[in-house]
Tab-separated table of N, CA and C in Angstrom:
chain	number	residue	atom	x	y	z
A	339	UNK	N	0.913	-1.310	-0.059
A	339	UNK	CA	0.165	0.021	-0.089
A	339	UNK	C	1.012	1.215	0.056
A	340	UNK	N	0.398	2.313	-0.645
A	340	UNK	CA	0.988	3.573	-0.564
A	340	UNK	C	0.114	4.657	-0.076
A	341	UNK	N	0.742	5.770	0.004
A	341	UNK	CA	0.071	7.070	0.572
A	341	UNK	C	-0.198	8.052	-0.753
A	342	UNK	N	-1.481	8.484	-0.863
A	342	UNK	CA	-1.726	9.402	-1.600
A	342	UNK	C	-2.843	10.532	-1.388
A	343	UNK	N	-3.058	11.566	-2.169
A	343	UNK	CA	-3.964	12.625	-1.564
A	343	UNK	C	-4.851	12.785	-2.748
A	344	UNK	N	-6.362	13.052	-2.394
A	344	UNK	CA	-7.296	13.419	-3.408
A	344	UNK	C	-7.651	14.750	-2.716
A	345	UNK	N	-7.538	15.832	-3.502
A	345	UNK	CA	-7.797	17.085	-3.275
A	345	UNK	C	-7.355	17.288	-1.598
A	346	UNK	N	-6.113	17.107	-1.569
A	346	UNK	CA	-5.520	17.400	-0.293
A	346	UNK	C	-5.954	16.648	1.030
A	347	UNK	N	-6.675	15.602	0.702
A	347	UNK	CA	-7.284	14.592	1.744
A	347	UNK	C	-6.338	13.531	1.480
A	348	UNK	N	-5.474	12.981	2.623
A	348	UNK	CA	-4.823	11.825	2.533
A	348	UNK	C	-5.562	10.450	2.739
A	349	UNK	N	-5.071	9.493	1.973
A	349	UNK	CA	-5.667	8.123	1.740
A	349	UNK	C	-4.445	7.251	1.567
A	350	UNK	N	-4.713	6.021	2.294
A	350	UNK	CA	-3.919	4.908	2.236
A	350	UNK	C	-4.651	3.977	1.174
A	351	UNK	N	-3.700	3.759	0.111
A	351	UNK	CA	-3.994	3.306	-1.315
A	351	UNK	C	-3.530	2.060	-1.667
A	352	UNK	N	-4.331	1.064	-2.153
A	352	UNK	CA	-3.942	-0.036	-2.748
A	352	UNK	C	-3.661	-0.054	-4.081
A	353	UNK	N	-2.500	-0.579	-4.553
A	353	UNK	CA	-2.455	-0.782	-6.063
A	353	UNK	C	-2.869	-2.242	-6.322
A	354	UNK	N	-3.692	-2.469	-7.318
A	354	UNK	CA	-4.316	-4.017	-7.374
A	354	UNK	C	-4.238	-4.126	-9.091
A	355	UNK	N	-3.314	-5.030	-9.323
A	355	UNK	CA	-3.362	-5.366	-10.983
A	355	UNK	C	-4.632	-6.150	-11.376
A	356	UNK	N	-5.272	-6.620	-10.363
A	356	UNK	CA	-6.336	-7.643	-10.578
A	356	UNK	C	-7.526	-6.844	-10.835
A	357	UNK	N	-7.634	-5.705	-10.465
A	357	UNK	CA	-8.941	-4.919	-10.509
A	357	UNK	C	-9.110	-4.090	-11.965
A	358	UNK	N	-10.280	-4.173	-12.318
A	358	UNK	CA	-10.627	-3.854	-13.686
A	358	UNK	C	-10.912	-2.468	-13.775
A	359	UNK	N	-10.752	-1.658	-12.570
A	359	UNK	CA	-10.992	-0.079	-12.692
A	359	UNK	C	-10.255	0.286	-11.427
A	360	UNK	N	-10.489	1.690	-11.168
A	360	UNK	CA	-10.181	2.209	-9.837
A	360	UNK	C	-11.243	2.438	-8.971
A	361	UNK	N	-11.027	2.405	-7.627
A	361	UNK	CA	-12.226	2.469	-6.694
A	361	UNK	C	-11.994	3.246	-5.648
A	362	UNK	N	-13.032	3.986	-4.972
A	362	UNK	CA	-13.025	4.717	-3.880
A	362	UNK	C	-14.017	4.288	-2.878
A	363	UNK	N	-13.504	4.208	-1.572
A	363	UNK	CA	-14.811	3.842	-0.630
A	363	UNK	C	-15.756	4.716	-0.778
A	364	UNK	N	-17.240	4.192	-0.863
A	364	UNK	CA	-18.357	5.158	-0.841
A	364	UNK	C	-18.588	5.896	0.261
A	365	UNK	N	-18.198	5.631	1.424
A	365	UNK	CA	-18.355	6.588	2.611
A	365	UNK	C	-17.427	7.717	2.623
A	366	UNK	N	-16.067	7.208	2.320
A	366	UNK	CA	-15.079	8.393	1.960
A	366	UNK	C	-15.480	9.335	0.905
A	367	UNK	N	-15.835	8.710	-0.174
A	367	UNK	CA	-16.336	9.715	-1.264
A	367	UNK	C	-17.562	10.617	-0.768
A	368	UNK	N	-18.519	10.251	-0.342
A	368	UNK	CA	-19.693	11.005	0.108
A	368	UNK	C	-19.293	12.004	1.332
A	369	UNK	N	-18.252	11.401	2.067
A	369	UNK	CA	-18.015	12.575	3.190
A	369	UNK	C	-16.879	13.526	2.916
A	370	UNK	N	-16.063	13.221	1.889
A	370	UNK	CA	-14.866	14.295	1.663
A	370	UNK	C	-14.989	14.749	0.252
A	371	UNK	N	-15.728	14.186	-0.652
A	371	UNK	CA	-15.972	14.565	-2.001
A	371	UNK	C	-17.321	14.780	-2.760
A	372	UNK	N	-18.318	15.192	-1.920
A	372	UNK	CA	-19.738	14.960	-2.410
A	372	UNK	C	-19.968	15.721	-3.820
A	373	UNK	N	-19.247	16.897	-4.085
A	373	UNK	CA	-19.421	17.640	-4.995
A	373	UNK	C	-18.903	16.965	-6.252
A	374	UNK	N	-18.074	15.971	-6.283
A	374	UNK	CA	-17.405	15.393	-7.541
A	374	UNK	C	-18.213	14.199	-7.820
A	375	UNK	N	-19.123	13.612	-7.067
A	375	UNK	CA	-19.810	12.377	-7.362
A	375	UNK	C	-20.870	12.400	-8.427
A	376	UNK	N	-20.764	11.852	-9.447
A	376	UNK	CA	-21.620	11.645	-10.379
A	376	UNK	C	-22.347	10.310	-10.526
A	377	UNK	N	-23.652	10.128	-11.145
A	377	UNK	CA	-24.324	8.888	-11.564
A	377	UNK	C	-23.856	8.216	-12.649
A	378	UNK	N	-23.864	6.962	-12.430
A	378	UNK	CA	-23.764	6.199	-13.741
A	378	UNK	C	-25.150	5.949	-14.530
A	379	UNK	N	-25.321	6.021	-15.675
A	379	UNK	CA	-26.619	6.136	-16.402
A	379	UNK	C	-27.207	4.769	-16.133
A	380	UNK	N	-26.414	3.763	-16.147
A	380	UNK	CA	-26.617	2.485	-16.010
A	380	UNK	C	-25.908	1.688	-14.970
A	381	UNK	N	-26.430	0.900	-14.055
A	381	UNK	CA	-25.673	0.225	-12.640
A	381	UNK	C	-24.710	-0.704	-13.620
A	382	UNK	N	-23.513	-0.931	-12.891
A	382	UNK	CA	-22.572	-1.852	-13.696
A	382	UNK	C	-22.261	-3.027	-12.596
A	383	UNK	N	-22.527	-4.324	-12.685
A	383	UNK	CA	-22.402	-5.126	-11.873
A	383	UNK	C	-20.844	-5.268	-11.242
A	384	UNK	N	-20.473	-5.685	-10.142
A	384	UNK	CA	-19.254	-5.442	-9.505
A	384	UNK	C	-18.978	-6.896	-8.829
A	385	UNK	N	-17.991	-7.827	-9.370
A	385	UNK	CA	-17.659	-8.988	-8.890
A	385	UNK	C	-16.454	-9.094	-8.161
A	386	UNK	N	-16.104	-10.016	-7.438
A	386	UNK	CA	-14.768	-10.185	-6.849
A	386	UNK	C	-13.981	-11.190	-7.562
A	387	UNK	N	-12.682	-11.572	-7.312
A	387	UNK	CA	-11.854	-12.353	-8.168
A	387	UNK	C	-12.388	-13.622	-8.206
A	388	UNK	N	-13.249	-14.149	-7.352
A	388	UNK	CA	-13.918	-15.593	-7.409
A	388	UNK	C	-15.306	-15.686	-8.426
A	389	UNK	N	-15.543	-14.420	-8.796
A	389	UNK	CA	-16.694	-14.303	-9.818
A	389	UNK	C	-17.845	-14.023	-9.053
A	390	UNK	N	-18.005	-14.081	-7.613
A	390	UNK	CA	-19.153	-13.866	-6.924
A	390	UNK	C	-19.579	-12.171	-6.881
A	391	UNK	N	-20.795	-12.163	-6.820
A	391	UNK	CA	-21.087	-10.483	-6.762
A	391	UNK	C	-20.771	-9.937	-5.367
A	392	UNK	N	-20.400	-8.710	-5.297
A	392	UNK	CA	-20.134	-8.148	-4.082
A	392	UNK	C	-21.344	-8.006	-3.287
A	393	UNK	N	-21.101	-7.988	-1.957
A	393	UNK	CA	-22.271	-7.568	-0.989
A	393	UNK	C	-22.834	-6.056	-0.968
A	394	UNK	N	-21.944	-5.339	-1.567
A	394	UNK	CA	-22.179	-3.895	-1.846
A	394	UNK	C	-23.148	-3.640	-3.014
A	395	UNK	N	-23.240	-4.674	-3.855
A	395	UNK	CA	-24.139	-4.265	-5.137
A	395	UNK	C	-23.335	-3.598	-6.081
A	396	UNK	N	-24.160	-3.390	-7.316
A	396	UNK	CA	-23.690	-2.961	-8.540
A	396	UNK	C	-23.050	-1.454	-8.419
A	397	UNK	N	-22.203	-1.019	-9.211
A	397	UNK	CA	-21.643	0.287	-9.342
A	397	UNK	C	-22.766	1.381	-9.803
A	398	UNK	N	-23.046	2.400	-9.147
A	398	UNK	CA	-23.956	3.482	-9.577
A	398	UNK	C	-23.368	4.765	-9.431
A	399	UNK	N	-22.002	5.052	-9.039
A	399	UNK	CA	-21.545	6.538	-9.038
A	399	UNK	C	-20.059	6.317	-9.242
A	400	UNK	N	-19.760	7.506	-9.621
A	400	UNK	CA	-18.137	7.488	-9.844
A	400	UNK	C	-17.590	8.925	-9.549
A	401	UNK	N	-16.505	9.269	-9.363
A	401	UNK	CA	-15.950	10.583	-9.392
A	401	UNK	C	-14.565	10.544	-10.244
A	402	UNK	N	-14.324	11.652	-10.761
A	402	UNK	CA	-13.011	11.743	-11.540
A	402	UNK	C	-12.207	13.005	-10.901
A	403	UNK	N	-10.952	12.712	-10.468
A	403	UNK	CA	-10.322	13.668	-9.827
A	403	UNK	C	-8.797	13.408	-9.908
A	404	UNK	N	-7.939	14.412	-9.342
A	404	UNK	CA	-6.440	14.050	-9.542
A	404	UNK	C	-6.107	13.392	-8.233
A	405	UNK	N	-5.289	12.411	-8.394
A	405	UNK	CA	-4.505	11.726	-7.254
A	405	UNK	C	-3.386	12.348	-7.261
A	406	UNK	N	-2.797	12.582	-6.031
A	406	UNK	CA	-1.392	13.121	-5.876
A	406	UNK	C	-0.567	12.122	-5.157
A	407	UNK	N	0.814	11.941	-5.402
A	407	UNK	CA	1.491	10.949	-4.566
A	407	UNK	C	2.529	11.621	-3.995
A	408	UNK	N	3.186	10.767	-3.138
A	408	UNK	CA	4.162	11.296	-2.094
A	408	UNK	C	5.277	12.251	-2.779
A	409	UNK	N	5.731	12.097	-4.055
A	409	UNK	CA	6.698	12.579	-4.789
A	409	UNK	C	6.004	13.816	-5.334
A	410	UNK	N	4.622	14.202	-5.318
A	410	UNK	CA	4.208	15.483	-6.059
A	410	UNK	C	3.441	14.938	-7.077
A	411	UNK	N	3.871	14.059	-7.815
A	411	UNK	CA	3.411	13.451	-8.881
A	411	UNK	C	1.716	13.259	-9.088
A	412	UNK	N	1.077	13.682	-10.103
A	412	UNK	CA	-0.489	13.690	-9.926
A	412	UNK	C	-0.895	13.086	-11.297
A	413	UNK	N	-2.063	12.439	-11.117
A	413	UNK	CA	-2.863	11.908	-12.413
A	413	UNK	C	-4.316	11.988	-12.149
A	414	UNK	N	-5.095	12.199	-13.216
A	414	UNK	CA	-6.248	12.229	-13.257
A	414	UNK	C	-7.015	10.981	-13.471
A	415	UNK	N	-7.829	10.554	-12.486
A	415	UNK	CA	-8.221	9.063	-12.275
A	415	UNK	C	-9.827	9.181	-12.027
A	416	UNK	N	-10.566	8.265	-12.774
A	416	UNK	CA	-11.556	7.960	-12.632
A	416	UNK	C	-11.995	6.884	-11.580
A	417	UNK	N	-12.621	7.217	-10.281
A	417	UNK	CA	-12.795	6.083	-9.279
A	417	UNK	C	-14.497	5.848	-9.191
A	418	UNK	N	-14.789	4.504	-9.065
A	418	UNK	CA	-15.997	4.094	-9.094
A	418	UNK	C	-16.168	3.862	-7.508
A	419	UNK	N	-17.303	4.219	-7.045
A	419	UNK	CA	-17.723	4.110	-5.780
A	419	UNK	C	-18.249	2.778	-5.219
A	420	UNK	N	-17.686	2.251	-4.243
A	420	UNK	CA	-18.161	0.944	-3.666
A	420	UNK	C	-17.532	0.862	-2.270
A	421	UNK	N	-17.999	-0.155	-1.505
A	421	UNK	CA	-17.404	-0.291	-0.296
A	421	UNK	C	-16.143	-1.009	-0.216
A	422	UNK	N	-15.143	-0.405	0.546
A	422	UNK	CA	-13.896	-1.065	0.499
A	422	UNK	C	-13.470	-1.371	1.901
A	423	UNK	N	-12.331	-1.983	2.326
A	423	UNK	CA	-11.941	-2.470	3.392
A	423	UNK	C	-11.477	-1.205	4.109
A	424	UNK	N	-11.594	-1.151	5.411
A	424	UNK	CA	-10.977	0.314	6.172
A	424	UNK	C	-9.525	0.259	6.055
A	425	UNK	N	-8.845	-0.631	5.743
A	425	UNK	CA	-7.332	-0.339	5.562
A	425	UNK	C	-6.954	0.336	4.423
A	426	UNK	N	-7.774	0.441	3.325
A	426	UNK	CA	-7.421	1.122	2.159
A	426	UNK	C	-8.750	1.782	1.502
A	427	UNK	N	-8.730	3.135	1.286
A	427	UNK	CA	-9.919	3.826	1.009
A	427	UNK	C	-9.933	3.942	-0.459
A	428	UNK	N	-8.678	3.734	-0.957
A	428	UNK	CA	-8.421	3.910	-2.617
A	428	UNK	C	-7.990	2.643	-3.093
A	429	UNK	N	-8.450	2.222	-4.426
A	429	UNK	CA	-7.768	1.104	-5.124
A	429	UNK	C	-7.566	1.798	-6.540
A	430	UNK	N	-6.161	1.457	-6.567
A	430	UNK	CA	-5.779	1.917	-8.138
A	430	UNK	C	-5.590	0.552	-8.936
A	431	UNK	N	-6.476	0.487	-9.940
A	431	UNK	CA	-6.552	-0.929	-10.683
A	431	UNK	C	-5.522	-0.895	-11.857
A	432	UNK	N	-5.920	-1.970	-12.634
A	432	UNK	CA	-4.806	-2.323	-13.649
A	432	UNK	C	-4.996	-1.231	-14.784
A	433	UNK	N	-5.935	-0.680	-15.160
A	433	UNK	CA	-5.995	0.555	-16.111
A	433	UNK	C	-4.942	1.650	-15.673
A	434	UNK	N	-5.028	2.043	-14.404
A	434	UNK	CA	-4.312	2.955	-13.851
A	434	UNK	C	-2.792	2.469	-13.913
A	435	UNK	N	-2.380	1.325	-13.640
A	435	UNK	CA	-1.172	0.710	-13.583
A	435	UNK	C	-0.612	0.567	-15.071
A	436	UNK	N	-1.482	0.319	-16.179
A	436	UNK	CA	-0.972	0.403	-17.372
A	436	UNK	C	-0.673	1.825	-17.828
A	437	UNK	N	-1.582	2.557	-17.606
A	437	UNK	CA	-1.488	4.174	-18.005
A	437	UNK	C	-0.149	4.739	-17.402
A	438	UNK	N	-0.161	4.477	-16.105
A	438	UNK	CA	1.055	5.381	-15.174
A	438	UNK	C	2.365	4.411	-15.629
A	439	UNK	N	2.309	3.439	-15.512
A	439	UNK	CA	3.410	2.575	-15.753
A	439	UNK	C	4.583	2.873	-14.525
A	440	UNK	N	4.383	2.786	-13.558
A	440	UNK	CA	5.353	3.189	-12.495
A	440	UNK	C	6.530	2.268	-12.420
A	441	UNK	N	7.597	2.821	-12.283
A	441	UNK	CA	8.866	1.869	-12.216
A	441	UNK	C	8.845	1.376	-10.660
A	442	UNK	N	8.552	-0.035	-10.431
A	442	UNK	CA	8.527	-0.509	-9.119
A	442	UNK	C	9.727	-1.177	-8.668
A	443	UNK	N	10.483	-0.940	-7.638
A	443	UNK	CA	11.701	-1.821	-7.306
A	443	UNK	C	11.228	-2.706	-6.110
A	444	UNK	N	10.855	-3.852	-6.393
A	444	UNK	CA	10.386	-4.958	-5.685
A	444	UNK	C	11.181	-5.108	-4.238
A	445	UNK	N	12.526	-5.111	-4.371
A	445	UNK	CA	13.559	-5.209	-3.245
A	445	UNK	C	13.280	-3.970	-2.207
A	446	UNK	N	13.152	-2.890	-2.709
A	446	UNK	CA	13.125	-1.864	-1.623
A	446	UNK	C	11.692	-1.283	-1.392
A	447	UNK	N	10.657	-1.969	-2.129
A	447	UNK	CA	9.509	-1.612	-2.193
A	447	UNK	C	9.150	-0.128	-2.380
A	448	UNK	N	9.656	0.502	-3.388
A	448	UNK	CA	9.760	1.768	-3.777
A	448	UNK	C	9.046	2.036	-5.242
A	449	UNK	N	8.672	2.886	-5.521
A	449	UNK	CA	8.035	3.199	-7.131
A	449	UNK	C	8.418	4.688	-7.396
A	450	UNK	N	8.662	4.921	-8.727
A	450	UNK	CA	8.855	6.029	-9.452
A	450	UNK	C	8.180	6.172	-10.675
A	451	UNK	N	7.919	7.475	-11.154
A	451	UNK	CA	7.185	7.495	-12.389
A	451	UNK	C	8.272	8.026	-13.322
A	452	UNK	N	8.232	7.511	-14.425
A	452	UNK	CA	9.002	7.998	-15.691
A	452	UNK	C	8.183	9.042	-16.219
A	453	UNK	N	8.693	9.511	-17.425
A	453	UNK	CA	7.929	10.649	-17.883
A	453	UNK	C	6.739	10.109	-18.855
A	454	UNK	N	5.765	10.814	-18.489
A	454	UNK	CA	4.431	10.506	-19.148
A	454	UNK	C	3.570	11.883	-19.182
A	455	UNK	N	3.009	12.094	-20.127
A	455	UNK	CA	2.136	13.396	-20.065
A	455	UNK	C	1.112	13.343	-19.169
A	456	UNK	N	0.360	11.949	-18.697
A	456	UNK	CA	-0.663	11.956	-17.710
A	456	UNK	C	-0.030	12.214	-16.253
A	457	UNK	N	1.027	11.936	-15.985
A	457	UNK	CA	1.688	11.871	-14.700
A	457	UNK	C	2.901	12.857	-14.613
A	458	UNK	N	2.539	13.920	-14.100
A	458	UNK	CA	3.382	15.187	-14.055
A	458	UNK	C	3.930	15.570	-12.855
A	459	UNK	N	5.278	15.772	-12.859
A	459	UNK	CA	5.800	16.230	-11.698
A	459	UNK	C	5.119	17.445	-10.992
A	460	UNK	N	5.259	17.860	-9.805
A	460	UNK	CA	4.593	19.073	-9.200
A	460	UNK	C	4.780	20.538	-9.734
A	461	UNK	N	6.032	20.303	-10.482
A	461	UNK	CA	6.437	21.896	-11.133
A	461	UNK	C	5.542	22.131	-12.446
A	462	UNK	N	4.892	21.148	-13.072
A	462	UNK	CA	4.162	21.161	-14.278
A	462	UNK	C	2.880	21.506	-13.719
A	463	UNK	N	2.175	22.634	-14.255
A	463	UNK	CA	0.645	23.042	-13.820
A	463	UNK	C	-0.193	21.979	-14.131
A	464	UNK	N	-1.118	21.834	-13.395
A	464	UNK	CA	-2.258	20.805	-13.701
A	464	UNK	C	-2.892	21.407	-14.993
A	465	UNK	N	-3.249	22.418	-14.989
A	465	UNK	CA	-4.017	22.989	-16.081
A	465	UNK	C	-3.378	22.529	-17.509
A	466	UNK	N	-2.126	22.406	-17.508
A	466	UNK	CA	-1.256	22.258	-18.742
A	466	UNK	C	-1.794	20.643	-19.436
A	467	UNK	N	-2.080	19.878	-18.560
A	467	UNK	CA	-2.593	18.560	-19.049
A	467	UNK	C	-3.977	18.354	-19.432
A	468	UNK	N	-4.914	19.318	-19.026
A	468	UNK	CA	-6.213	19.218	-19.477
A	468	UNK	C	-6.610	18.809	-20.780
A	469	UNK	N	-5.927	19.353	-21.868
A	469	UNK	CA	-6.091	19.004	-23.069
A	469	UNK	C	-5.723	17.619	-23.507
A	470	UNK	N	-4.689	17.256	-22.885
A	470	UNK	CA	-4.309	15.869	-23.102
A	470	UNK	C	-5.017	14.942	-22.289
A	471	UNK	N	-5.119	15.243	-20.994
A	471	UNK	CA	-5.800	14.269	-20.232
A	471	UNK	C	-7.422	13.996	-20.151
A	472	UNK	N	-7.901	15.271	-20.777
A	472	UNK	CA	-9.482	15.099	-21.007
A	472	UNK	C	-9.724	14.091	-22.080
A	473	UNK	N	-8.750	13.930	-22.924
A	473	UNK	CA	-9.029	12.793	-24.074
A	473	UNK	C	-9.451	11.477	-23.396
A	474	UNK	N	-8.807	11.238	-22.435
A	474	UNK	CA	-8.811	9.758	-21.726
A	474	UNK	C	-10.244	9.858	-20.746
A	475	UNK	N	-11.020	10.900	-20.762
A	475	UNK	CA	-11.947	10.893	-19.967
A	475	UNK	C	-13.256	11.280	-20.879
A	476	UNK	N	-13.158	11.560	-21.988
A	476	UNK	CA	-14.285	11.914	-23.162
A	476	UNK	C	-15.214	10.674	-23.250
A	477	UNK	N	-14.809	9.429	-23.274
A	477	UNK	CA	-15.681	8.383	-23.287
A	477	UNK	C	-16.756	8.335	-22.032
A	478	UNK	N	-17.966	7.815	-22.104
A	478	UNK	CA	-18.680	7.800	-21.035
A	478	UNK	C	-18.323	6.860	-20.105
A	479	UNK	N	-18.723	6.919	-18.914
A	479	UNK	CA	-18.029	6.463	-17.734
A	479	UNK	C	-18.386	4.918	-17.865
A	480	UNK	N	-19.595	4.519	-18.170
A	480	UNK	CA	-19.794	3.159	-18.254
A	480	UNK	C	-18.923	2.369	-19.445
A	481	UNK	N	-18.477	3.269	-20.527
A	481	UNK	CA	-17.945	2.626	-21.569
A	481	UNK	C	-16.439	2.216	-21.087
A	482	UNK	N	-15.929	2.905	-19.996
A	482	UNK	CA	-14.756	2.678	-19.317
A	482	UNK	C	-14.853	1.032	-18.969
A	483	UNK	N	-15.784	0.626	-18.268
A	483	UNK	CA	-16.128	-0.802	-17.940
A	483	UNK	C	-16.686	-1.679	-18.906
A	484	UNK	N	-17.192	-1.091	-20.008
A	484	UNK	CA	-17.895	-2.018	-20.983
A	484	UNK	C	-17.053	-3.139	-21.634
A	485	UNK	N	-15.846	-3.231	-21.851
A	485	UNK	CA	-15.413	-4.170	-22.368
A	485	UNK	C	-15.454	-5.418	-21.776
A	486	UNK	N	-15.679	-5.548	-20.403
A	486	UNK	CA	-16.148	-6.788	-19.584
A	486	UNK	C	-17.564	-6.391	-19.125
A	487	UNK	N	-18.184	-7.406	-19.066
A	487	UNK	CA	-19.545	-6.948	-18.608
A	487	UNK	C	-19.640	-6.590	-17.032
A	488	UNK	N	-18.844	-7.122	-16.390
A	488	UNK	CA	-18.703	-6.853	-15.043
A	488	UNK	C	-17.438	-6.366	-14.565
A	489	UNK	N	-17.446	-5.365	-13.814
A	489	UNK	CA	-16.101	-4.689	-13.208
A	489	UNK	C	-15.848	-5.616	-12.192
A	490	UNK	N	-14.467	-5.823	-11.749
A	490	UNK	CA	-13.822	-6.722	-10.928
A	490	UNK	C	-12.945	-5.955	-10.054
A	491	UNK	N	-12.888	-6.151	-8.973
A	491	UNK	CA	-11.872	-5.879	-7.739
A	491	UNK	C	-11.462	-6.984	-7.003
A	492	UNK	N	-10.320	-7.156	-6.554
A	492	UNK	CA	-9.888	-8.170	-5.687
A	492	UNK	C	-9.785	-7.903	-4.248
């Protein structure tokens, strides 16, 4: 697990290569970011790694915001709201891992970001990426999950 921030709010964050999307705990989202929450036009089923449906039901809400890491790097991420374990209120899934492509040193358990226009160091104004990053968010939120019929988190 790593530490990150959404809108200056600290979060313990799980990086999960088995998750088909990124998720935020529904309680944390409603308590800390209510103005960012959007409704999905159609509920999306959510299953666990064993194929069973989650007890928290289908995904019905999402939010899109910048996540900032300890080194000041930030990226624009779409998070789907669901109930998560109290030890990690954010999950960054495989699509984020693929796009961010962090360099992970497994021996020292550290990570760094190579140059990528979506993941900028703190010296680059966030507004300068909007022309680039917004293209990643122009598709409808349910289209992000539409490749599989069900979202999955581990």
